[in-house]
mmCIF file of C-alpha atoms in Angstrom:
data_model
loop_
_atom_site.group_PDB
_atom_site.id
_atom_site.type_symbol
_atom_site.label_atom_id
_atom_site.label_comp_id
_atom_site.label_asym_id
_atom_site.label_seq_id
_atom_site.Cartn_x
_atom_site.Cartn_y
_atom_site.Cartn_z
ATOM 1 C CA UNK A 1080 -38.527 45.012 -43.792
ATOM 2 C CA UNK A 1081 -38.500 42.790 -46.524
ATOM 3 C CA UNK A 1082 -37.617 39.015 -45.849
ATOM 4 C CA UNK A 1083 -34.045 39.157 -47.037
ATOM 5 C CA UNK A 1084 -33.099 42.383 -45.106
ATOM 6 C CA UNK A 1085 -34.234 40.045 -42.209
ATOM 7 C CA UNK A 1086 -32.477 36.990 -43.133
ATOM 8 C CA UNK A 1087 -29.339 39.387 -43.494
ATOM 9 C CA UNK A 1088 -29.649 41.130 -40.249
ATOM 10 C CA UNK A 1089 -30.222 37.578 -38.084
ATOM 11 C CA UNK A 1090 -27.395 36.262 -39.817
ATOM 12 C CA UNK A 1091 -24.984 39.162 -38.839
ATOM 13 C CA UNK A 1092 -26.694 38.625 -35.442
ATOM 14 C CA UNK A 1093 -25.853 34.978 -35.126
ATOM 15 C CA UNK A 1094 -22.404 35.983 -36.732
ATOM 16 C CA UNK A 1095 -21.567 38.130 -34.139
ATOM 17 C CA UNK A 1096 -22.988 35.516 -31.386
ATOM 18 C CA UNK A 1097 -20.564 32.879 -32.620
ATOM 19 C CA UNK A 1098 -17.246 35.066 -32.756
ATOM 20 C CA UNK A 1099 -18.344 36.145 -29.228
ATOM 21 C CA UNK A 1100 -18.544 32.691 -27.961
ATOM 22 C CA UNK A 1101 -15.225 31.964 -29.849
ATOM 23 C CA UNK A 1102 -13.444 34.869 -28.827
ATOM 24 C CA UNK A 1103 -14.798 33.884 -24.957
ATOM 25 C CA UNK A 1104 -13.422 30.238 -25.071
ATOM 26 C CA UNK A 1105 -10.550 31.353 -26.824
ATOM 27 C CA UNK A 1106 -9.541 33.715 -23.674
ATOM 28 C CA UNK A 1107 -11.123 31.157 -21.153
ATOM 29 C CA UNK A 1108 -8.204 28.993 -22.968
ATOM 30 C CA UNK A 1109 -5.035 31.446 -22.504
ATOM 31 C CA UNK A 1110 -5.771 31.617 -18.468
ATOM 32 C CA UNK A 1111 -3.019 30.661 -16.699
ATOM 33 C CA UNK A 1112 -3.091 28.290 -13.653
ATOM 34 C CA UNK A 1113 -3.243 30.227 -9.986
ATOM 35 C CA UNK A 1114 -0.795 29.488 -7.686
ATOM 36 C CA UNK A 1115 -2.024 28.959 -4.408
ATOM 37 C CA UNK A 1116 -0.399 27.639 -1.478
ATOM 38 C CA UNK A 1117 3.881 27.376 -1.208
ATOM 39 C CA UNK A 1118 3.910 23.553 -0.760
ATOM 40 C CA UNK A 1119 3.949 20.121 -2.456
ATOM 41 C CA UNK A 1120 2.096 17.251 -2.992
ATOM 42 C CA UNK A 1121 -1.561 18.344 -3.203
ATOM 43 C CA UNK A 1122 -4.685 16.334 -2.743
ATOM 44 C CA UNK A 1123 -7.866 18.224 -3.101
ATOM 45 C CA UNK A 1124 -11.372 16.720 -3.362
ATOM 46 C CA UNK A 1125 -14.999 17.914 -3.524
ATOM 47 C CA UNK A 1126 -17.619 17.200 -1.041
ATOM 48 C CA UNK A 1127 -21.444 19.180 -1.849
ATOM 49 C CA UNK A 1128 -19.543 22.756 -2.615
ATOM 50 C CA UNK A 1129 -16.755 22.731 -0.161
ATOM 51 C CA UNK A 1130 -13.272 21.426 -1.537
ATOM 52 C CA UNK A 1131 -11.270 19.544 1.104
ATOM 53 C CA UNK A 1132 -7.288 19.702 1.137
ATOM 54 C CA UNK A 1133 -4.750 17.672 2.933
ATOM 55 C CA UNK A 1134 -0.823 18.583 3.635
ATOM 56 C CA UNK A 1135 2.168 17.565 5.577
ATOM 57 C CA UNK A 1136 2.332 20.362 7.379
ATOM 58 C CA UNK A 1137 3.832 21.218 11.135
ATOM 59 C CA UNK A 1138 5.032 17.897 11.894
ATOM 60 C CA UNK A 1139 1.446 15.836 10.971
ATOM 61 C CA UNK A 1140 -1.335 16.462 8.393
ATOM 62 C CA UNK A 1141 -3.580 19.456 7.608
ATOM 63 C CA UNK A 1142 -6.464 19.863 6.506
ATOM 64 C CA UNK A 1143 -8.317 22.990 4.788
ATOM 65 C CA UNK A 1144 -11.991 23.769 3.407
ATOM 66 C CA UNK A 1145 -13.103 26.368 1.076
ATOM 67 C CA UNK A 1146 -15.559 27.592 -1.277
ATOM 68 C CA UNK A 1147 -13.259 27.060 -3.795
ATOM 69 C CA UNK A 1148 -10.061 25.665 -5.198
ATOM 70 C CA UNK A 1149 -8.352 29.209 -5.337
ATOM 71 C CA UNK A 1150 -9.904 30.177 -2.108
ATOM 72 C CA UNK A 1151 -8.116 26.642 0.011
ATOM 73 C CA UNK A 1152 -4.774 29.354 0.530
ATOM 74 C CA UNK A 1153 -6.413 31.887 2.527
ATOM 75 C CA UNK A 1154 -8.092 29.326 3.968
ATOM 76 C CA UNK A 1155 -7.061 28.314 7.763
ATOM 77 C CA UNK A 1156 -4.960 24.803 8.100
ATOM 78 C CA UNK A 1157 -6.115 22.959 11.020
ATOM 79 C CA UNK A 1158 -3.964 20.243 12.310
ATOM 80 C CA UNK A 1159 -5.625 17.024 12.409
ATOM 81 C CA UNK A 1160 -2.820 14.590 13.256
ATOM 82 C CA UNK A 1161 0.504 15.341 15.100
ATOM 83 C CA UNK A 1162 3.435 12.661 15.111
ATOM 84 C CA UNK A 1163 3.259 11.990 18.466
ATOM 85 C CA UNK A 1164 4.940 8.695 18.233
ATOM 86 C CA UNK A 1165 8.200 9.924 16.432
ATOM 87 C CA UNK A 1166 7.832 8.500 12.793
ATOM 88 C CA UNK A 1167 9.534 10.847 11.034
ATOM 89 C CA UNK A 1168 9.265 12.543 8.220
ATOM 90 C CA UNK A 1169 5.789 13.078 6.976
ATOM 91 C CA UNK A 1170 4.602 12.815 3.074
ATOM 92 C CA UNK A 1171 2.282 13.469 0.492
ATOM 93 C CA UNK A 1172 -1.060 12.830 2.647
ATOM 94 C CA UNK A 1173 -4.006 11.977 0.342
ATOM 95 C CA UNK A 1174 -7.648 12.067 0.998
ATOM 96 C CA UNK A 1175 -10.723 10.020 0.128
ATOM 97 C CA UNK A 1176 -14.166 9.042 0.842
ATOM 98 C CA UNK A 1177 -15.435 5.674 1.644
ATOM 99 C CA UNK A 1178 -18.620 5.157 3.412
ATOM 100 C CA UNK A 1179 -19.362 7.963 4.943
ATOM 101 C CA UNK A 1180 -16.145 8.864 6.250
ATOM 102 C CA UNK A 1181 -12.976 10.125 5.859
ATOM 103 C CA UNK A 1182 -9.312 8.596 5.306
ATOM 104 C CA UNK A 1183 -6.197 10.106 5.546
ATOM 105 C CA UNK A 1184 -3.261 7.924 3.519
ATOM 106 C CA UNK A 1185 0.174 9.315 4.507
ATOM 107 C CA UNK A 1186 3.598 7.811 4.388
ATOM 108 C CA UNK A 1187 5.809 8.781 7.521
ATOM 109 C CA UNK A 1188 9.428 7.543 8.497
ATOM 110 C CA UNK A 1189 12.844 8.180 8.048
ATOM 111 C CA UNK A 1190 15.318 6.681 5.324
ATOM 112 C CA UNK A 1191 14.166 3.335 4.487
ATOM 113 C CA UNK A 1192 11.686 2.981 7.093
ATOM 114 C CA UNK A 1193 8.852 4.829 5.569
ATOM 115 C CA UNK A 1194 5.481 3.050 5.657
ATOM 116 C CA UNK A 1195 1.646 4.509 4.434
ATOM 117 C CA UNK A 1196 -0.121 4.826 7.554
ATOM 118 C CA UNK A 1197 -3.707 5.879 7.548
ATOM 119 C CA UNK A 1198 -6.220 7.989 9.981
ATOM 120 C CA UNK A 1199 -10.397 8.111 9.267
ATOM 121 C CA UNK A 1200 -13.176 10.325 10.857
ATOM 122 C CA UNK A 1201 -16.883 10.962 10.030
ATOM 123 C CA UNK A 1202 -15.509 14.846 9.527
ATOM 124 C CA UNK A 1203 -13.572 16.071 7.187
ATOM 125 C CA UNK A 1204 -11.460 18.006 9.963
ATOM 126 C CA UNK A 1205 -11.681 16.804 13.548
ATOM 127 C CA UNK A 1206 -11.875 13.953 15.435
ATOM 128 C CA UNK A 1207 -9.561 11.619 13.810
ATOM 129 C CA UNK A 1208 -8.241 8.125 14.834
ATOM 130 C CA UNK A 1209 -4.915 7.641 15.789
ATOM 131 C CA UNK A 1210 -2.593 6.702 13.253
ATOM 132 C CA UNK A 1211 -2.511 2.807 12.052
ATOM 133 C CA UNK A 1212 -0.102 0.975 9.662
ATOM 134 C CA UNK A 1213 -0.729 -0.200 6.454
ATOM 135 C CA UNK A 1214 0.018 -3.624 6.820
ATOM 136 C CA UNK A 1215 1.249 -4.259 2.759
ATOM 137 C CA UNK A 1216 2.000 -6.960 1.323
ATOM 138 C CA UNK A 1217 5.792 -7.659 1.431
ATOM 139 C CA UNK A 1218 5.874 -4.707 3.634
ATOM 140 C CA UNK A 1219 8.534 -2.713 1.708
ATOM 141 C CA UNK A 1220 9.493 0.637 1.465
ATOM 142 C CA UNK A 1221 6.244 2.626 0.403
ATOM 143 C CA UNK A 1222 5.017 6.053 -0.370
ATOM 144 C CA UNK A 1223 2.542 8.452 -1.750
ATOM 145 C CA UNK A 1224 -0.804 5.548 -1.337
ATOM 146 C CA UNK A 1225 -4.066 6.594 -2.155
ATOM 147 C CA UNK A 1226 -7.530 4.354 -2.086
ATOM 148 C CA UNK A 1227 -10.317 4.116 -4.991
ATOM 149 C CA UNK A 1228 -12.792 1.631 -6.123
ATOM 150 C CA UNK A 1229 -13.245 -0.113 -9.820
ATOM 151 C CA UNK A 1230 -15.168 -2.891 -10.916
ATOM 152 C CA UNK A 1231 -16.602 -3.603 -7.818
ATOM 153 C CA UNK A 1232 -13.078 -3.985 -5.395
ATOM 154 C CA UNK A 1233 -11.259 -1.656 -3.367
ATOM 155 C CA UNK A 1234 -7.915 -1.173 -4.788
ATOM 156 C CA UNK A 1235 -4.674 1.011 -2.850
ATOM 157 C CA UNK A 1236 -1.942 2.069 -5.643
ATOM 158 C CA UNK A 1237 1.558 3.323 -4.409
ATOM 159 C CA UNK A 1238 4.675 3.924 -4.840
ATOM 160 C CA UNK A 1239 7.505 1.538 -3.677
ATOM 161 C CA UNK A 1240 10.849 -0.624 -3.903
ATOM 162 C CA UNK A 1241 11.028 -3.815 -5.207
ATOM 163 C CA UNK A 1242 13.829 -5.026 -2.160
ATOM 164 C CA UNK A 1243 15.094 -3.065 0.912
ATOM 165 C CA UNK A 1244 17.517 -0.541 -1.356
ATOM 166 C CA UNK A 1245 16.447 2.302 -3.270
ATOM 167 C CA UNK A 1246 16.973 1.014 -6.491
ATOM 168 C CA UNK A 1247 13.938 2.841 -8.285
ATOM 169 C CA UNK A 1248 10.311 3.542 -7.179
ATOM 170 C CA UNK A 1249 7.984 1.250 -8.960
ATOM 171 C CA UNK A 1250 4.309 1.748 -8.788
ATOM 172 C CA UNK A 1251 2.324 -1.215 -7.166
ATOM 173 C CA UNK A 1252 -0.815 -1.883 -6.517
ATOM 174 C CA UNK A 1253 -3.060 -4.258 -3.813
ATOM 175 C CA UNK A 1254 -7.044 -5.403 -3.056
ATOM 176 C CA UNK A 1255 -8.015 -3.996 0.294
ATOM 177 C CA UNK A 1256 -10.891 -5.955 1.933
ATOM 178 C CA UNK A 1257 -11.515 -2.392 3.521
ATOM 179 C CA UNK A 1258 -10.421 0.927 3.380
ATOM 180 C CA UNK A 1259 -7.690 -0.129 6.195
ATOM 181 C CA UNK A 1260 -7.236 -3.634 5.104
ATOM 182 C CA UNK A 1261 -5.056 -4.470 2.222
ATOM 183 C CA UNK A 1262 -5.640 -8.423 0.835
ATOM 184 C CA UNK A 1263 -3.398 -10.736 -0.929
ATOM 185 C CA UNK A 1264 -0.317 -9.928 -3.013
ATOM 186 C CA UNK A 1265 1.299 -6.564 -4.025
ATOM 187 C CA UNK A 1266 2.001 -6.204 -8.292
ATOM 188 C CA UNK A 1267 3.706 -3.700 -10.069
ATOM 189 C CA UNK A 1268 2.325 -2.135 -12.619
ATOM 190 C CA UNK A 1269 4.767 0.018 -13.807
ATOM 191 C CA UNK A 1270 8.337 0.755 -13.211
ATOM 192 C CA UNK A 1271 11.087 3.302 -14.924
ATOM 193 C CA UNK A 1272 12.349 2.414 -17.932
ATOM 194 C CA UNK A 1273 11.163 3.862 -20.398
ATOM 195 C CA UNK A 1274 14.402 6.485 -21.581
ATOM 196 C CA UNK A 1275 12.276 9.572 -21.271
ATOM 197 C CA UNK A 1276 11.402 9.003 -17.632
ATOM 198 C CA UNK A 1277 15.096 7.955 -17.041
ATOM 199 C CA UNK A 1278 16.395 11.867 -17.668
ATOM 200 C CA UNK A 1279 16.427 12.304 -13.804
ATOM 201 C CA UNK A 1280 17.472 9.221 -11.826
ATOM 202 C CA UNK A 1281 19.706 7.619 -8.247
ATOM 203 C CA UNK A 1282 16.910 6.675 -8.468
ATOM 204 C CA UNK A 1283 14.553 6.718 -11.191
ATOM 205 C CA UNK A 1284 10.876 7.220 -10.003
ATOM 206 C CA UNK A 1285 7.468 6.117 -10.832
ATOM 207 C CA UNK A 1286 5.639 7.836 -7.820
ATOM 208 C CA UNK A 1287 2.355 9.755 -6.715
ATOM 209 C CA UNK A 1288 -0.082 7.498 -8.498
ATOM 210 C CA UNK A 1289 -3.896 8.775 -9.274
ATOM 211 C CA UNK A 1290 -6.801 6.739 -10.647
ATOM 212 C CA UNK A 1291 -9.000 8.008 -12.557
ATOM 213 C CA UNK A 1292 -11.976 6.819 -14.894
ATOM 214 C CA UNK A 1293 -12.014 7.929 -19.059
ATOM 215 C CA UNK A 1294 -15.466 8.381 -21.019
ATOM 216 C CA UNK A 1295 -15.225 4.478 -21.658
ATOM 217 C CA UNK A 1296 -14.904 3.520 -18.663
ATOM 218 C CA UNK A 1297 -11.253 2.416 -18.631
ATOM 219 C CA UNK A 1298 -9.410 3.409 -15.233
ATOM 220 C CA UNK A 1299 -6.096 5.527 -15.619
ATOM 221 C CA UNK A 1300 -3.496 5.978 -13.132
ATOM 222 C CA UNK A 1301 -1.615 8.843 -13.614
ATOM 223 C CA UNK A 1302 1.781 9.007 -12.126
ATOM 224 C CA UNK A 1303 4.798 11.254 -11.163
ATOM 225 C CA UNK A 1304 8.058 10.307 -13.522
ATOM 226 C CA UNK A 1305 11.999 11.752 -13.244
ATOM 227 C CA UNK A 1306 13.140 13.053 -9.974
ATOM 228 C CA UNK A 1307 10.850 15.795 -8.039
ATOM 229 C CA UNK A 1308 14.198 17.666 -7.296
ATOM 230 C CA UNK A 1309 14.416 18.584 -11.146
ATOM 231 C CA UNK A 1310 12.779 20.389 -13.227
ATOM 232 C CA UNK A 1311 12.222 16.871 -15.584
ATOM 233 C CA UNK A 1312 9.601 16.264 -12.797
ATOM 234 C CA UNK A 1313 6.643 15.436 -15.370
ATOM 235 C CA UNK A 1314 3.124 13.477 -15.249
ATOM 236 C CA UNK A 1315 2.630 10.354 -17.310
ATOM 237 C CA UNK A 1316 -0.482 7.669 -17.958
ATOM 238 C CA UNK A 1317 -0.774 4.568 -17.406
ATOM 239 C CA UNK A 1318 -4.343 3.042 -19.381
ATOM 240 C CA UNK A 1319 -6.016 -0.450 -18.793
ATOM 241 C CA UNK A 1320 -6.788 -2.255 -21.628
ATOM 242 C CA UNK A 1321 -10.677 -2.569 -21.804
ATOM 243 C CA UNK A 1322 -11.768 -5.764 -19.635
ATOM 244 C CA UNK A 1323 -8.102 -5.653 -18.066
ATOM 245 C CA UNK A 1324 -7.170 -6.857 -14.875
ATOM 246 C CA UNK A 1325 -5.555 -4.063 -12.805
ATOM 247 C CA UNK A 1326 -2.870 -6.639 -11.117
ATOM 248 C CA UNK A 1327 -1.716 -7.997 -14.261
ATOM 249 C CA UNK A 1328 1.309 -5.700 -15.432
ATOM 250 C CA UNK A 1329 0.556 -6.601 -19.184
ATOM 251 C CA UNK A 1330 -2.850 -4.976 -19.081
ATOM 252 C CA UNK A 1331 -1.457 -1.824 -18.850
ATOM 253 C CA UNK A 1332 -0.400 0.384 -21.648
ATOM 254 C CA UNK A 1333 2.055 3.400 -20.747
ATOM 255 C CA UNK A 1334 1.670 7.304 -22.691
ATOM 256 C CA UNK A 1335 4.950 7.421 -25.041
ATOM 257 C CA UNK A 1336 6.338 10.753 -22.834
ATOM 258 C CA UNK A 1337 5.101 12.781 -20.799
ATOM 259 C CA UNK A 1338 1.558 14.188 -20.999
ATOM 260 C CA UNK A 1339 2.438 17.219 -18.811
ATOM 261 C CA UNK A 1340 6.041 18.689 -18.270
ATOM 262 C CA UNK A 1341 8.663 21.176 -18.676
ATOM 263 C CA UNK A 1342 10.670 19.651 -21.863
ATOM 264 C CA UNK A 1343 9.837 19.287 -25.212
ATOM 265 C CA UNK A 1344 12.261 16.426 -25.190
ATOM 266 C CA UNK A 1345 10.230 14.133 -22.984
ATOM 267 C CA UNK A 1346 7.014 14.720 -24.041
ATOM 268 C CA UNK A 1347 4.435 12.542 -26.000
ATOM 269 C CA UNK A 1348 3.910 13.650 -29.508
ATOM 270 C CA UNK A 1349 1.413 16.485 -29.993
ATOM 271 C CA UNK A 1350 1.849 17.320 -26.211
ATOM 272 C CA UNK A 1351 3.488 20.667 -25.616
ATOM 273 C CA UNK A 1352 5.995 21.427 -22.797
ATOM 274 C CA UNK A 1353 4.557 24.202 -19.993
ATOM 275 C CA UNK A 1354 5.011 28.181 -20.443
ATOM 276 C CA UNK A 1355 4.952 29.241 -16.933
ATOM 277 C CA UNK A 1356 6.473 26.860 -14.603
ATOM 278 C CA UNK A 1357 8.509 24.027 -14.418
ATOM 279 C CA UNK A 1358 8.716 20.356 -13.067
ATOM 280 C CA UNK A 1359 4.711 20.029 -12.835
ATOM 281 C CA UNK A 1360 3.569 16.807 -11.084
ATOM 282 C CA UNK A 1361 2.468 15.073 -8.159
ATOM 283 C CA UNK A 1362 -1.290 15.969 -9.083
ATOM 284 C CA UNK A 1363 -4.920 15.667 -7.862
ATOM 285 C CA UNK A 1364 -7.763 15.071 -10.051
ATOM 286 C CA UNK A 1365 -10.164 17.599 -7.906
ATOM 287 C CA UNK A 1366 -13.359 14.564 -8.274
ATOM 288 C CA UNK A 1367 -16.479 14.389 -6.237
ATOM 289 C CA UNK A 1368 -16.318 12.409 -2.729
ATOM 290 C CA UNK A 1369 -12.690 11.615 -4.441
ATOM 291 C CA UNK A 1370 -14.292 8.500 -6.143
ATOM 292 C CA UNK A 1371 -13.196 8.045 -9.695
ATOM 293 C CA UNK A 1372 -16.847 6.860 -10.482
ATOM 294 C CA UNK A 1373 -17.742 10.924 -10.734
ATOM 295 C CA UNK A 1374 -14.851 11.281 -12.920
ATOM 296 C CA UNK A 1375 -15.571 13.956 -15.609
ATOM 297 C CA UNK A 1376 -17.207 12.746 -19.434
ATOM 298 C CA UNK A 1377 -15.292 14.034 -22.796
ATOM 299 C CA UNK A 1378 -15.913 17.630 -23.736
ATOM 300 C CA UNK A 1379 -15.020 20.585 -21.416
ATOM 301 C CA UNK A 1380 -12.100 20.983 -18.989
ATOM 302 C CA UNK A 1381 -11.952 19.990 -15.424
ATOM 303 C CA UNK A 1382 -10.108 21.476 -12.695
ATOM 304 C CA UNK A 1383 -7.199 19.816 -11.388
ATOM 305 C CA UNK A 1384 -4.198 20.892 -8.687
ATOM 306 C CA UNK A 1385 -1.018 20.084 -8.994
ATOM 307 C CA UNK A 1386 2.922 21.407 -7.799
ATOM 308 C CA UNK A 1387 5.523 22.886 -9.759
ATOM 309 C CA UNK A 1388 8.461 26.074 -9.462
ATOM 310 C CA UNK A 1389 7.544 28.861 -11.379
ATOM 311 C CA UNK A 1390 9.541 29.131 -14.306
ATOM 312 C CA UNK A 1391 12.785 32.000 -13.327
ATOM 313 C CA UNK A 1392 13.021 30.195 -10.258
ATOM 314 C CA UNK A 1393 15.280 27.862 -9.413
ATOM 315 C CA UNK A 1394 14.551 24.473 -9.173
ATOM 316 C CA UNK A 1395 14.476 23.171 -5.603
ATOM 317 C CA UNK A 1396 11.684 21.679 -3.136
ATOM 318 C CA UNK A 1397 11.430 24.734 -0.922
ATOM 319 C CA UNK A 1398 10.740 26.638 -4.248
ATOM 320 C CA UNK A 1399 6.747 23.878 -4.956
ATOM 321 C CA UNK A 1400 3.733 25.687 -5.279
ATOM 322 C CA UNK A 1401 0.342 24.190 -5.574
ATOM 323 C CA UNK A 1402 -1.125 25.633 -8.745
ATOM 324 C CA UNK A 1403 -5.017 25.399 -10.024
ATOM 325 C CA UNK A 1404 -4.825 23.712 -13.646
ATOM 326 C CA UNK A 1405 -7.539 21.682 -15.733
ATOM 327 C CA UNK A 1406 -7.461 18.923 -17.701
ATOM 328 C CA UNK A 1407 -9.409 17.079 -20.573
ATOM 329 C CA UNK A 1408 -10.157 14.254 -22.125
ATOM 330 C CA UNK A 1409 -8.056 13.250 -25.398
ATOM 331 C CA UNK A 1410 -9.903 10.708 -27.863
ATOM 332 C CA UNK A 1411 -8.411 8.347 -29.941
ATOM 333 C CA UNK A 1412 -4.499 8.243 -28.864
ATOM 334 C CA UNK A 1413 -2.458 5.302 -29.523
ATOM 335 C CA UNK A 1414 0.030 3.919 -26.973
ATOM 336 C CA UNK A 1415 2.834 2.143 -28.599
ATOM 337 C CA UNK A 1416 4.758 -0.934 -26.208
ATOM 338 C CA UNK A 1417 7.572 -3.467 -27.639
ATOM 339 C CA UNK A 1418 9.052 -6.900 -26.655
ATOM 340 C CA UNK A 1419 6.386 -7.457 -23.764
ATOM 341 C CA UNK A 1420 3.161 -10.067 -23.626
ATOM 342 C CA UNK A 1421 0.024 -8.743 -25.214
ATOM 343 C CA UNK A 1422 -0.603 -6.005 -28.445
ATOM 344 C CA UNK A 1423 1.887 -3.834 -28.972
ATOM 345 C CA UNK A 1424 -0.742 -1.115 -29.392
ATOM 346 C CA UNK A 1425 -4.005 0.199 -27.557
ATOM 347 C CA UNK A 1426 -5.433 2.954 -28.765
ATOM 348 C CA UNK A 1427 -8.084 4.823 -26.467
ATOM 349 C CA UNK A 1428 -8.622 8.047 -24.282
ATOM 350 C CA UNK A 1429 -5.392 10.161 -22.771
ATOM 351 C CA UNK A 1430 -5.213 13.490 -21.124
ATOM 352 C CA UNK A 1431 -4.267 17.077 -22.085
ATOM 353 C CA UNK A 1432 -3.469 19.162 -18.568
ATOM 354 C CA UNK A 1433 -3.590 22.865 -19.128
ATOM 355 C CA UNK A 1434 -1.530 25.886 -17.026
#
């Protein structure tokens, strides 16, 4: 075979292979999020090759284990805690690991009495301690709390009220001296004051905070905005400036719109609304051991879970399902603000979520 013909054949084979890769990536990008459990507020971590989820069920907390996020729907739900003391509604449990133990944080109570509680065990689905109320600073209404470690310090972040009445839900953060012991003051880091997060109110809300660390090592708190009872529910981002203090509100920069939502009018410029679900929110980054130190690098997509209502279905709490989706880091993204202390812009990594 002549050299020119050999080169031509090699070029054709290489081009064919490249086209196959492109087509494969294109079809993968079009994959829809998989609908799994009929429930709200997913919390999922990976330990080794096992995916572990936690949910409110049966007047308490239940845990599932499976070999994939999709298989969680068919896995048995094991009750690990029941509200024998009659605290009331049990909301949004979150599972994490710390020092070789599993910790599940959840809110329980009725109306203004909702407070955060914690149980722990050496095993993910049995042997949990009785509940202990977290002594969060100021002792106010609190829901959706979770633990993470950043900069060698444990932190607890949650959604709560400033006072004793339901005016708005803010995001608060406090240091922890152990997985069960808050220390020092609570610090507000976000309030629902932007127009795009005040579309649905009474009250206006920031809730469901989840921590993750970007490829530059900066801390993010991704949270849910607008009423969970409406299809305006969405995900937005808080990004801590380089070298910033997580307890100082003006070191945080907020995305200029929803990053994952079903209504174009509230989306950040350059982000598109969902095609298949309404009101996506209250998500979970599926991290190894639930540790933000294992946050994924830039490049590929990684699994996440969120709840939403299928498009074409009336938006109601009872119609929410867990979905397995993906997310990826999105670089060189500027968040802007005005009339507050500190620089008006901050540029860094943001996130894109995919159905």
